[in-house]
Structures are given as C-alpha cells and as structure tokens.
Amino acid sequence: MRVVVLVSGTGSLLQALLNASVDPDYGVQVVAVGADRAGIEALARAERSGVPTFIERVGDYPNRQLWDAALAARVAQFQPDLVISAGFLKLVGHDFLVAFGDRFINTHPSLLPAFPGAHPVRDALAYGNTVTGATVFFVDAGTDTGPIIEQRAVSIQPQDTEASLHERIKQVEREMLVEVVGRLARQSWTITGRNVTLR
Ligand code: GAR
C-alpha cells in the first residue's frame, strides 16, 4: 500500500510508520512526506529514511482554497492508496476531501467525540477527566468528526502535566496507528455512515 504522510511537527508517529515499513511483510511503503511548514523534525526524519518530502505553506497562496487544491494535487502526484495525517495541524478543504475522502485518516490525542480541536490534551486535563486516549478515524468535512476506526484509552494521573500526558498518549497512539495502517494495507475497507468495516 502506497502511503503519503502529512506532518507539522516532531514526527514521532511518522517515525513509527517508517520503522514498521522497513519490514516487507508489513505491506506499507511511505512514498512521500508532506508538511505545511519547513524546518521541522518530521521532515528531517523522512529525509534520513530517504523518503521524498514536499512543503505546501498556506501563506504561499492567495487563499485557503488554492492551498487546499495545491496540496491535493501534490499528494496525488504520489498516487497514494492511503493518506495519513500524523500530527498535521491543518484542516483540509473540499478539493482534498473530494480526492482522498475515503482514504484519508487522522490520529487525534483524545477519545473522540470528547475534546476535538487544537488542545485535546490540555482540555481533558482542564475538564478533570480521569481517562483520555487516542482515536484513529477517517477524515470528513468536520473538525475531528469522521468515522472512527479504532480508539485506545490512557489513564490520567493526578500529577500529569500536558506534556507528560501527551507523551503517554503518543506511546499508545504510535502502536495503534502502526497496527491500524497495517490492517488497512492487508484488508479492504468500507465506510457506511459512521461504521468502518475491514474485511
Ligand atoms: C499526536 O499526538 C497527534 O495525534 C497530534 O499531534 C501529535 C503529533 O506527534 N495531532 C493532533 O493533535 C491533530 N489534531 P508527533 O509530531 O510526535 O508525531
């Protein structure tokens, strides 16, 4: 399965996918890594693995729609079977979803539909939750609202900070993302309403 990974930051999720894809039995080839900004560790990780990279900055386009269309065209050049948002901190728009809507997944550090948006770890702590986690889902036009593929829970400890909790979530998230992407590579999937079925 040809995979394009979109990133904005550290890229530890990307690294987990790159590590797993070294094994031919995993069935996944990361064919490109795209970012919305330069100078991030995630792009350096891709380059160290010899994976082609590209950058599409929103600010380089007159408006968001043109950026979205350019991003979709750039990703399409790599003919991916699956596109993964792995810490990509931008919402895509209409053109991107038309091109990749049934094969674009995201991972989010909360148990959706709790705490969508930009600060899910901080929000779970502030709410006083004792459990949070991570969700892998197919992206739709909403913010973190798409059909859920898998979720895993993480306990919140009284002494947790946003950083310590996020790091524990990311440990679970890396394992879950690698497993889900492996399953998507080996099985076909259908999305019916909110239900995702793998066969
Ligand atoms: C992950 O926790 C991912 O779920 C989150 O950014 C982190 C990326 O970590 N994404 C979002 O919050 C998107 N809403 P990484 O850069 O170390 O892979």
XYZ file of N, CA, C and O and ligand atoms in Angstrom:
814
model
N 0.842 -1.188 0.000
C 0.000 0.000 0.000
C 0.880 1.243 0.000
O 1.755 1.406 0.854
N 0.625 2.115 -0.964
C 1.391 3.370 -1.068
C 0.762 4.405 -0.133
O -0.436 4.671 -0.203
N 1.602 4.985 0.726
C 1.109 5.891 1.757
C 1.836 7.234 1.673
O 3.072 7.269 1.567
N 1.073 8.316 1.718
C 1.635 9.654 1.908
C 1.290 10.092 3.323
O 0.132 9.976 3.747
N 2.290 10.583 4.075
C 2.081 11.028 5.450
C 2.225 12.548 5.498
O 3.197 13.100 4.970
N 1.245 13.213 6.123
C 1.279 14.665 6.294
C 1.650 14.992 7.743
O 1.093 14.389 8.674
N 2.556 15.947 7.929
C 3.125 16.240 9.256
C 3.262 17.751 9.459
O 3.300 18.517 8.491
N 3.362 18.134 10.744
C 3.641 19.552 11.067
C 4.696 19.713 12.153
O 5.052 20.850 12.475
N 5.147 18.620 12.786
C 5.983 18.819 13.969
C 7.078 17.808 14.145
O 7.901 17.573 13.259
N 7.060 17.155 15.300
C 8.154 16.268 15.691
C 8.223 15.009 14.833
O 9.321 14.512 14.546
N 7.075 14.464 14.507
C 7.064 13.309 13.617
C 7.370 11.979 14.289
O 7.857 11.055 13.630
N 7.046 11.839 15.570
C 7.291 10.531 16.197
C 6.311 9.476 15.663
O 6.659 8.290 15.576
N 5.102 9.895 15.288
C 4.161 8.952 14.671
C 4.681 8.526 13.299
O 4.645 7.347 12.944
N 5.157 9.491 12.536
C 5.772 9.180 11.243
C 6.916 8.187 11.428
O 7.033 7.218 10.672
N 7.769 8.413 12.439
C 8.917 7.532 12.656
C 8.457 6.100 12.923
O 9.071 5.142 12.434
N 7.385 5.955 13.689
C 6.866 4.610 13.967
C 6.426 3.935 12.667
O 6.674 2.743 12.463
N 5.799 4.700 11.768
C 5.386 4.134 10.472
C 6.599 3.796 9.606
O 6.632 2.742 8.956
N 7.599 4.683 9.619
C 8.812 4.414 8.835
C 9.508 3.157 9.351
O 9.968 2.319 8.564
N 9.581 3.014 10.672
C 10.242 1.837 11.257
C 9.491 0.562 10.862
O 10.101 -0.430 10.483
N 8.156 0.608 10.973
C 7.364 -0.590 10.658
C 7.483 -0.956 9.183
O 7.523 -2.136 8.829
N 7.558 0.058 8.312
C 7.524 -0.213 6.874
C 8.845 -0.784 6.348
O 8.911 -1.198 5.192
N 9.867 -0.840 7.203
C 11.122 -1.496 6.806
C 10.880 -2.993 6.556
O 11.509 -3.607 5.698
N 9.929 -3.569 7.294
C 9.603 -4.993 7.153
C 8.669 -5.181 5.955
O 7.550 -4.676 5.966
N 9.101 -5.910 4.905
C 8.234 -6.067 3.729
C 6.898 -6.720 4.068
O 5.889 -6.455 3.402
N 6.852 -7.547 5.116
C 5.598 -8.196 5.498
C 4.556 -7.203 6.003
O 3.364 -7.514 6.048
N 5.001 -6.025 6.411
C 4.062 -5.005 6.894
C 3.167 -4.511 5.743
O 2.015 -4.146 5.947
N 3.718 -4.501 4.535
C 2.899 -4.209 3.352
C 2.659 -2.734 3.085
O 1.739 -2.380 2.353
N 3.481 -1.863 3.688
C 3.270 -0.418 3.558
C 4.560 0.246 3.069
O 5.637 -0.028 3.592
N 4.417 1.103 2.056
C 5.562 1.907 1.615
C 5.206 3.387 1.787
O 4.206 3.847 1.214
N 5.986 4.096 2.590
C 5.779 5.543 2.720
C 6.440 6.182 1.497
O 7.657 6.223 1.389
N 5.604 6.643 0.544
C 6.131 7.123 -0.737
C 6.451 8.614 -0.699
O 7.191 9.103 -1.555
N 5.903 9.345 0.265
C 6.232 10.768 0.404
C 5.748 11.266 1.763
O 4.816 10.706 2.347
N 6.419 12.325 2.229
C 6.014 13.011 3.463
C 5.828 14.476 3.119
O 6.733 15.112 2.562
N 4.638 15.014 3.432
C 4.339 16.413 3.131
C 4.120 17.205 4.407
O 3.634 16.665 5.401
N 4.478 18.485 4.358
C 4.332 19.349 5.534
C 3.758 20.696 5.126
O 3.801 21.085 3.957
N 3.239 21.405 6.136
C 2.729 22.757 5.901
C 3.740 23.803 6.358
O 3.419 24.985 6.401
N 4.921 23.350 6.746
C 5.963 24.268 7.212
C 7.333 23.617 7.059
O 7.426 22.374 7.027
N 8.373 24.466 6.983
C 9.741 23.961 6.840
C 10.396 23.839 8.218
O 9.858 24.302 9.221
N 11.556 23.208 8.242
C 12.397 23.224 9.432
C 11.893 22.379 10.584
O 12.234 22.638 11.739
N 11.090 21.377 10.308
C 10.550 20.546 11.402
C 11.268 19.193 11.422
O 11.747 18.701 10.398
N 11.292 18.602 12.603
C 11.974 17.316 12.786
C 11.337 16.219 11.928
O 12.031 15.318 11.451
N 10.039 16.293 11.717
C 9.376 15.251 10.915
C 9.972 15.189 9.504
O 10.164 14.096 8.961
N 10.269 16.334 8.889
C 10.858 16.325 7.549
C 12.270 15.756 7.588
O 12.675 15.011 6.688
N 13.003 16.074 8.650
C 14.364 15.518 8.801
C 14.291 13.993 8.936
O 15.125 13.272 8.377
N 13.306 13.504 9.660
C 13.152 12.046 9.809
C 12.911 11.402 8.442
O 13.482 10.352 8.140
N 12.042 12.017 7.614
C 11.758 11.473 6.285
C 13.029 11.466 5.437
O 13.339 10.467 4.771
N 13.762 12.571 5.500
C 14.981 12.660 4.683
C 16.001 11.613 5.109
O 16.645 10.982 4.268
N 16.129 11.401 6.421
C 17.075 10.369 6.900
C 16.671 8.980 6.406
O 17.519 8.111 6.266
N 15.383 8.774 6.151
C 14.915 7.472 5.659
C 14.881 7.422 4.136
O 14.417 6.431 3.557
N 15.303 8.505 3.484
C 15.336 8.524 2.027
C 13.966 8.647 1.385
O 13.779 8.281 0.226
N 12.993 9.183 2.125
C 11.634 9.345 1.598
C 11.493 10.768 1.035
O 11.879 11.734 1.705
N 10.957 10.921 -0.178
C 10.767 12.265 -0.753
C 9.868 13.131 0.132
O 8.912 12.616 0.733
N 10.173 14.412 0.186
C 9.375 15.335 1.002
C 8.883 16.507 0.144
O 9.460 16.803 -0.898
N 7.819 17.132 0.616
C 7.368 18.369 -0.023
C 6.739 19.262 1.042
O 6.333 18.785 2.114
N 6.700 20.568 0.738
C 6.114 21.552 1.664
C 5.100 22.387 0.887
O 5.399 22.873 -0.207
N 3.906 22.517 1.452
C 2.886 23.438 0.908
C 2.443 24.337 2.052
O 1.748 23.900 2.960
N 2.872 25.609 2.009
C 2.517 26.561 3.076
C 1.258 27.321 2.700
O 1.149 27.834 1.567
N 0.339 27.443 3.639
C -0.889 28.200 3.395
C -0.539 29.627 2.947
O -1.140 30.165 2.012
N 0.455 30.221 3.592
C 0.815 31.616 3.324
C 1.364 31.870 1.933
O 1.465 33.022 1.506
N 1.715 30.812 1.204
C 2.236 30.975 -0.156
C 1.122 31.061 -1.192
O 1.402 31.173 -2.385
N -0.136 30.973 -0.745
C -1.283 31.001 -1.668
C -2.202 32.164 -1.301
O -2.285 32.540 -0.129
N -2.894 32.741 -2.326
C -3.769 33.888 -2.056
C -4.918 33.559 -1.107
O -5.404 34.427 -0.396
N -5.360 32.299 -1.104
C -6.424 31.920 -0.168
C -6.318 30.434 0.157
O -5.556 29.689 -0.459
N -7.107 30.064 1.134
C -7.078 28.705 1.683
C -7.497 27.642 0.646
O -6.953 26.542 0.613
N -8.484 28.005 -0.199
C -8.958 27.052 -1.209
C -7.855 26.699 -2.205
O -7.718 25.547 -2.602
N -7.063 27.709 -2.598
C -5.986 27.438 -3.560
C -4.892 26.588 -2.912
O -4.300 25.719 -3.549
N -4.644 26.855 -1.621
C -3.684 25.998 -0.896
C -4.178 24.553 -0.863
O -3.425 23.607 -1.120
N -5.454 24.387 -0.560
C -6.041 23.059 -0.454
C -5.944 22.307 -1.787
O -5.570 21.124 -1.824
N -6.252 23.017 -2.879
C -6.181 22.391 -4.206
C -4.740 22.012 -4.540
O -4.469 20.940 -5.104
N -3.800 22.887 -4.169
C -2.378 22.602 -4.442
C -1.900 21.405 -3.620
O -1.159 20.544 -4.114
N -2.336 21.346 -2.369
C -1.955 20.213 -1.520
C -2.507 18.913 -2.107
O -1.793 17.897 -2.191
N -3.773 18.949 -2.534
C -4.380 17.742 -3.119
C -3.618 17.310 -4.371
O -3.350 16.118 -4.567
N -3.249 18.284 -5.219
C -2.535 17.946 -6.454
C -1.157 17.367 -6.140
O -0.699 16.409 -6.779
N -0.509 17.942 -5.149
C 0.842 17.476 -4.762
C 0.794 16.048 -4.236
O 1.595 15.203 -4.615
N -0.182 15.788 -3.378
C -0.320 14.432 -2.819
C -0.663 13.448 -3.944
O -0.115 12.336 -3.999
N -1.543 13.863 -4.859
C -1.984 12.972 -5.945
C -0.816 12.525 -6.828
O -0.833 11.422 -7.375
N 0.201 13.374 -6.948
C 1.376 13.012 -7.763
C 2.006 11.701 -7.293
O 2.623 10.983 -8.072
N 1.851 11.398 -6.008
C 2.487 10.192 -5.464
C 1.559 8.971 -5.498
O 1.918 7.907 -5.016
N 0.368 9.158 -6.067
C -0.599 8.074 -6.264
C -0.779 7.201 -5.015
O -0.590 5.979 -5.057
N -1.155 7.827 -3.891
C -1.278 7.046 -2.667
C -2.577 6.232 -2.611
O -3.609 6.659 -3.131
N -2.488 5.087 -1.970
C -3.691 4.318 -1.634
C -4.296 4.832 -0.331
O -5.482 4.630 -0.065
N -3.441 5.454 0.501
C -3.884 5.971 1.801
C -3.069 7.224 2.117
O -1.857 7.258 1.857
N -3.749 8.228 2.661
C -3.068 9.440 3.139
C -3.271 9.503 4.651
O -4.393 9.287 5.138
N -2.194 9.775 5.383
C -2.261 9.776 6.845
C -1.874 11.152 7.370
O -0.785 11.652 7.075
N -2.770 11.737 8.137
C -2.451 12.957 8.862
C -1.868 12.526 10.209
O -2.581 11.989 11.057
N -0.575 12.731 10.391
C 0.120 12.260 11.596
C 0.727 13.478 12.287
O 1.905 13.800 12.101
N -0.132 14.190 13.035
C 0.340 15.429 13.636
C 0.386 16.560 12.619
O 1.191 17.477 12.741
N -0.501 16.494 11.608
C -0.618 17.565 10.608
C -1.645 18.550 11.152
O -2.817 18.186 11.330
N -1.209 19.776 11.436
C -2.056 20.687 12.213
C -2.838 21.658 11.326
O -2.997 22.830 11.641
N -3.314 21.142 10.195
C -4.165 21.941 9.306
C -5.407 21.137 8.950
O -5.327 19.924 8.762
N -6.534 21.846 8.837
C -7.740 21.212 8.304
C -7.701 21.315 6.788
O -7.429 22.395 6.256
N -7.961 20.216 6.100
C -8.012 20.280 4.640
C -9.421 20.716 4.221
O -10.343 20.747 5.037
N -9.569 21.034 2.951
C -10.846 21.545 2.459
C -11.487 20.637 1.431
O -11.156 19.450 1.318
N -12.391 21.217 0.662
C -13.248 20.474 -0.259
C -12.448 19.675 -1.287
O -12.688 18.479 -1.489
N -11.499 20.314 -1.959
C -10.775 19.621 -3.039
C -10.024 18.407 -2.508
O -10.027 17.340 -3.137
N -9.409 18.584 -1.351
C -8.643 17.477 -0.790
C -9.564 16.314 -0.437
O -9.256 15.148 -0.713
N -10.722 16.639 0.141
C -11.645 15.565 0.550
C -12.290 14.891 -0.663
O -12.546 13.681 -0.631
N -12.526 15.639 -1.731
C -13.049 15.012 -2.953
C -12.024 14.001 -3.482
O -12.363 12.887 -3.882
N -10.754 14.380 -3.435
C -9.705 13.499 -3.967
C -9.444 12.301 -3.064
O -9.189 11.197 -3.548
N -9.461 12.506 -1.741
C -8.956 11.457 -0.829
C -9.918 11.111 0.310
O -9.522 10.425 1.255
N -11.172 11.568 0.211
C -12.096 11.466 1.339
C -12.304 10.076 1.893
O -12.533 9.907 3.083
N -12.216 9.049 1.061
C -12.441 7.692 1.566
C -11.132 6.968 1.873
O -11.129 5.777 2.171
N -10.024 7.684 1.806
C -8.714 7.057 2.087
C -7.764 8.056 2.749
O -6.583 8.119 2.441
N -8.329 8.869 3.645
C -7.551 9.866 4.378
C -7.848 9.681 5.861
O -8.984 9.893 6.304
N -6.854 9.258 6.636
C -7.077 9.032 8.062
C -6.280 10.029 8.896
O -5.269 10.585 8.451
N -6.754 10.224 10.121
C -6.095 11.136 11.060
C -5.998 10.430 12.400
O -6.787 9.535 12.707
N -5.037 10.834 13.190
C -4.948 10.358 14.558
C -4.992 11.571 15.476
O -4.377 12.602 15.202
N -5.760 11.429 16.561
C -6.044 12.571 17.428
C -5.890 12.135 18.879
O -6.393 11.075 19.267
N -5.224 12.954 19.722
C -4.939 12.521 21.089
C -6.070 12.768 22.083
O -5.889 13.453 23.092
N -7.244 12.219 21.775
C -8.349 12.162 22.751
C -9.281 11.048 22.308
O -9.169 10.536 21.192
N -10.215 10.683 23.190
C -11.243 9.710 22.822
C -12.403 10.497 22.222
O -13.307 10.936 22.932
N -12.356 10.691 20.907
C -13.429 11.445 20.236
C -14.773 10.758 20.445
O -14.815 9.531 20.538
N -15.902 11.476 20.568
C -16.033 12.898 20.256
C -15.640 13.832 21.396
O -15.909 15.036 21.302
N -15.020 13.328 22.467
C -14.544 14.241 23.507
C -13.305 14.988 23.010
O -12.417 14.378 22.397
N -13.268 16.250 23.278
C -12.091 17.098 23.072
C -11.546 17.099 21.632
O -10.394 16.762 21.397
N -12.386 17.470 20.657
C -11.859 17.731 19.317
C -11.051 19.032 19.340
O -11.047 19.736 20.359
N -10.396 19.345 18.222
C -9.754 20.645 18.092
C -8.275 20.637 18.438
O -7.634 19.591 18.487
N -7.780 21.831 18.734
C -6.330 22.051 18.754
C -5.660 21.691 20.081
O -4.442 21.518 20.117
N -6.417 21.593 21.198
C -5.768 21.382 22.503
C -6.414 20.231 23.271
O -6.829 20.396 24.425
N -6.501 19.058 22.669
C -7.257 17.967 23.299
C -6.658 17.482 24.616
O -7.410 17.110 25.527
N -5.354 17.510 24.745
C -4.723 17.001 25.974
C -4.956 17.999 27.107
O -5.396 17.648 28.209
N -4.719 19.262 26.821
C -4.968 20.339 27.792
C -6.437 20.347 28.211
O -6.773 20.484 29.389
N -7.336 20.179 27.229
C -8.778 20.235 27.507
C -9.216 19.076 28.397
O -10.049 19.260 29.290
N -8.672 17.878 28.172
C -9.033 16.716 29.003
C -8.566 16.931 30.444
O -9.294 16.624 31.394
N -7.368 17.486 30.623
C -6.861 17.789 31.966
C -7.737 18.842 32.638
O -8.126 18.692 33.805
N -8.053 19.896 31.901
C -8.828 21.006 32.473
C -10.227 20.550 32.871
O -10.803 21.061 33.827
N -10.770 19.572 32.141
C -12.131 19.097 32.427
C -12.152 18.194 33.654
O -13.203 17.901 34.210
N -10.956 17.704 34.042
C -10.884 16.811 35.191
C -11.140 15.356 34.849
O -11.450 14.549 35.736
N -11.012 15.001 33.561
C -11.177 13.589 33.193
C -10.145 12.724 33.898
O -9.034 13.194 34.184
N -10.498 11.478 34.150
C -9.523 10.530 34.689
C -9.046 9.558 33.617
O -8.118 8.794 33.835
N -9.720 9.572 32.474
C -9.327 8.735 31.334
C -9.398 9.588 30.079
O -10.331 10.380 29.912
N -8.389 9.442 29.221
C -8.460 10.025 27.880
C -7.886 8.973 26.936
O -7.966 7.785 27.235
N -7.286 9.377 25.817
C -6.755 8.353 24.925
C -6.481 8.895 23.547
O -6.140 10.075 23.391
N -6.638 8.039 22.554
C -6.346 8.429 21.173
C -7.344 7.749 20.247
O -7.865 6.677 20.551
N -7.585 8.399 19.118
C -8.572 7.936 18.136
C -7.968 8.001 16.744
O -7.379 9.023 16.374
N -8.108 6.927 15.975
C -7.771 6.959 14.542
C -9.092 6.912 13.782
O -9.944 6.064 14.054
N -9.252 7.835 12.848
C -10.545 7.958 12.158
C -10.353 8.428 10.720
O -9.312 9.007 10.382
N -11.353 8.146 9.889
C -11.373 8.697 8.537
C -11.804 10.163 8.622
O -12.782 10.484 9.313
N -11.092 11.023 7.917
C -11.367 12.454 7.976
C -12.599 12.779 7.131
O -12.728 12.290 6.004
N -13.493 13.589 7.715
C -14.603 14.141 6.927
C -14.521 15.668 6.994
O -13.503 16.215 7.422
N -15.604 16.342 6.587
C -15.533 17.799 6.463
C -15.556 18.517 7.813
O -15.285 19.717 7.883
N -15.862 17.821 8.892
C -15.889 18.459 10.203
C -14.517 18.452 10.869
O -13.540 17.951 10.311
N -14.477 19.014 12.079
C -13.225 19.001 12.844
C -13.233 17.790 13.767
O -13.974 17.759 14.757
N -12.463 16.761 13.396
C -12.324 15.540 14.207
C -13.654 14.813 14.393
O -13.936 14.270 15.469
N -14.481 14.800 13.337
C -15.824 14.215 13.428
C -15.994 12.944 12.590
O -17.084 12.366 12.584
N -14.981 12.491 11.864
C -15.175 11.416 10.892
C -15.351 10.039 11.520
O -15.163 9.855 12.735
N -15.718 9.052 10.691
C -15.950 7.685 11.169
C -14.716 7.088 11.857
O -13.604 7.133 11.325
N -14.950 6.528 13.042
C -13.850 6.050 13.899
C -13.419 4.648 13.489
O -14.250 3.754 13.294
N -12.111 4.460 13.366
C -11.553 3.131 13.055
C -11.170 2.416 14.349
O -11.500 1.254 14.549
N -10.454 3.114 15.224
C -10.049 2.484 16.487
C -9.735 3.556 17.529
O -9.314 4.656 17.199
N -9.945 3.168 18.808
C -9.628 4.067 19.920
C -8.927 3.273 21.022
O -9.235 2.096 21.216
N -8.018 3.921 21.730
C -7.397 3.291 22.898
C -7.377 4.289 24.057
O -7.145 5.480 23.849
N -7.599 3.764 25.249
C -7.704 4.612 26.444
C -6.354 4.741 27.151
O -5.512 3.843 27.093
N -6.183 5.873 27.817
C -4.993 6.151 28.636
C -5.484 6.782 29.938
O -6.281 7.727 29.899
N -5.004 6.275 31.082
C -5.392 6.848 32.382
C -4.687 8.173 32.604
O -3.519 8.326 32.259
N -5.411 9.106 33.208
C -4.797 10.380 33.601
C -4.401 10.268 35.077
O -5.214 9.880 35.915
N -3.146 10.578 35.374
C -2.626 10.502 36.749
C -2.715 11.892 37.384
O -2.613 12.908 36.683
N -2.892 11.944 38.721
C -3.041 13.253 39.387
C -1.868 14.198 39.117
O -2.056 15.410 39.055
N -0.682 13.639 38.969
C 0.500 14.502 38.779
C 0.760 14.854 37.313
O 1.752 15.521 37.009
N -0.122 14.434 36.409
C 0.138 14.663 34.982
C 0.160 16.145 34.619
O -0.669 16.925 35.087
N 1.113 16.503 33.751
C 1.100 17.793 33.061
C 0.644 17.522 31.631
O 0.570 16.357 31.209
N 0.393 18.586 30.879
C 0.005 18.396 29.478
C 1.098 17.605 28.739
O 0.794 16.692 27.964
N 2.369 17.925 29.033
C 3.470 17.258 28.321
C 3.577 15.782 28.704
O 3.740 14.917 27.836
N 3.464 15.487 30.001
C 3.630 14.082 30.420
C 2.474 13.230 29.906
O 2.669 12.097 29.442
N 1.272 13.785 29.956
C 0.104 13.032 29.479
C 0.171 12.838 27.973
O -0.086 11.739 27.469
N 0.544 13.895 27.260
C 0.610 13.768 25.791
C 1.641 12.706 25.401
O 1.432 11.928 24.475
N 2.752 12.654 26.112
C 3.771 11.660 25.775
C 3.239 10.244 26.009
O 3.466 9.352 25.189
N 2.492 10.019 27.109
C 1.920 8.680 27.335
C 0.867 8.346 26.287
O 0.782 7.210 25.823
N 0.081 9.352 25.885
C -0.905 9.114 24.815
C -0.176 8.747 23.518
O -0.577 7.823 22.805
N 0.909 9.473 23.233
C 1.605 9.216 21.965
C 2.218 7.816 21.908
O 2.301 7.216 20.835
N 2.628 7.283 23.065
C 3.134 5.890 23.065
C 2.039 4.942 22.579
O 2.278 4.060 21.759
N 0.828 5.134 23.092
C -0.312 4.302 22.695
C -0.700 4.585 21.241
O -1.022 3.671 20.465
N -0.636 5.852 20.885
C -1.042 6.298 19.550
C -0.132 5.708 18.469
O -0.612 5.281 17.418
N 1.171 5.680 18.747
C 2.128 5.140 17.760
C 1.822 3.673 17.485
O 1.775 3.242 16.328
N 1.605 2.905 18.554
C 1.323 1.484 18.397
C -0.004 1.275 17.649
O -0.087 0.465 16.735
N -1.023 2.042 18.042
C -2.337 1.898 17.409
C -2.268 2.279 15.929
O -2.817 1.567 15.076
N -1.605 3.382 15.613
C -1.543 3.832 14.213
C -0.838 2.791 13.352
O -1.311 2.460 12.252
N 0.280 2.264 13.854
C 1.017 1.247 13.083
C 0.126 0.027 12.850
O 0.069 -0.515 11.736
N -0.607 -0.395 13.869
C -1.472 -1.570 13.716
C -2.628 -1.290 12.755
O -2.932 -2.116 11.897
N -3.258 -0.130 12.890
C -4.398 0.190 12.009
C -3.937 0.288 10.557
O -4.586 -0.266 9.649
N -2.825 0.955 10.318
C -2.347 1.113 8.936
C -1.966 -0.255 8.354
O -2.248 -0.543 7.184
N -1.386 -1.118 9.167
C -1.074 -2.482 8.712
C -2.333 -3.239 8.315
O -2.365 -3.932 7.295
N -3.388 -3.083 9.126
C -4.655 -3.755 8.790
C -5.241 -3.188 7.493
O -5.741 -3.925 6.657
N -5.177 -1.852 7.343
C -5.709 -1.242 6.114
C -4.914 -1.698 4.890
O -5.464 -1.794 3.789
N -3.627 -1.992 5.088
C -2.801 -2.465 3.966
C -3.179 -3.883 3.565
O -3.107 -4.237 2.390
N -3.585 -4.681 4.534
C -3.848 -6.105 4.273
C -5.307 -6.379 3.941
O -5.634 -7.398 3.350
N -6.215 -5.478 4.343
C -7.650 -5.727 4.180
C -8.270 -4.583 3.390
O -7.727 -3.484 3.345
N -9.439 -4.854 2.794
C -10.160 -3.746 2.164
C -11.120 -3.175 3.210
O -11.468 -3.847 4.182
N -11.531 -1.939 3.006
C -12.413 -1.314 3.988
C -13.605 -0.662 3.310
O -13.525 -0.254 2.156
N -14.704 -0.629 4.041
C -15.875 0.114 3.584
C -16.314 1.047 4.715
O -16.181 0.708 5.900
N -16.810 2.201 4.318
C -17.311 3.180 5.276
C -18.797 3.353 4.983
O -19.181 3.789 3.902
N -19.635 2.965 5.956
C -21.087 3.084 5.794
C -21.596 3.951 6.928
O -21.624 3.515 8.083
N -21.970 5.187 6.587
C -22.339 6.115 7.655
C -21.145 6.303 8.588
O -20.064 6.652 8.146
N -21.356 6.012 9.877
C -20.251 6.161 10.827
C -19.486 4.859 11.044
O -18.569 4.814 11.857
N -19.899 3.792 10.342
C -19.287 2.487 10.614
C -18.201 2.146 9.596
O -18.427 2.229 8.380
N -17.052 1.751 10.119
C -15.938 1.321 9.278
C -15.814 -0.191 9.416
O -15.732 -0.718 10.524
N -15.823 -0.882 8.275
C -15.686 -2.349 8.288
C -14.452 -2.732 7.494
O -14.265 -2.279 6.358
N -13.639 -3.596 8.097
C -12.471 -4.133 7.393
C -12.710 -5.600 7.111
O -13.181 -6.323 7.978
N -12.398 -6.031 5.883
C -12.589 -7.449 5.513
C -11.312 -8.045 4.975
O -10.585 -7.404 4.286
C -0.019 13.403 18.011
O -0.421 13.266 19.357
C -1.220 13.625 17.124
O -2.349 12.920 17.497
C -1.432 15.097 17.319
O -0.145 15.640 17.241
C 0.775 14.702 17.784
C 1.907 14.506 16.791
O 3.011 13.922 17.381
N -2.319 15.596 16.328
C -3.292 16.440 16.606
O -3.473 16.932 17.709
C -4.188 16.785 15.428
N -5.436 17.306 15.878
P 4.356 13.697 16.534
O 4.687 15.006 15.807
O 5.394 13.337 17.554
O 4.092 12.583 15.577
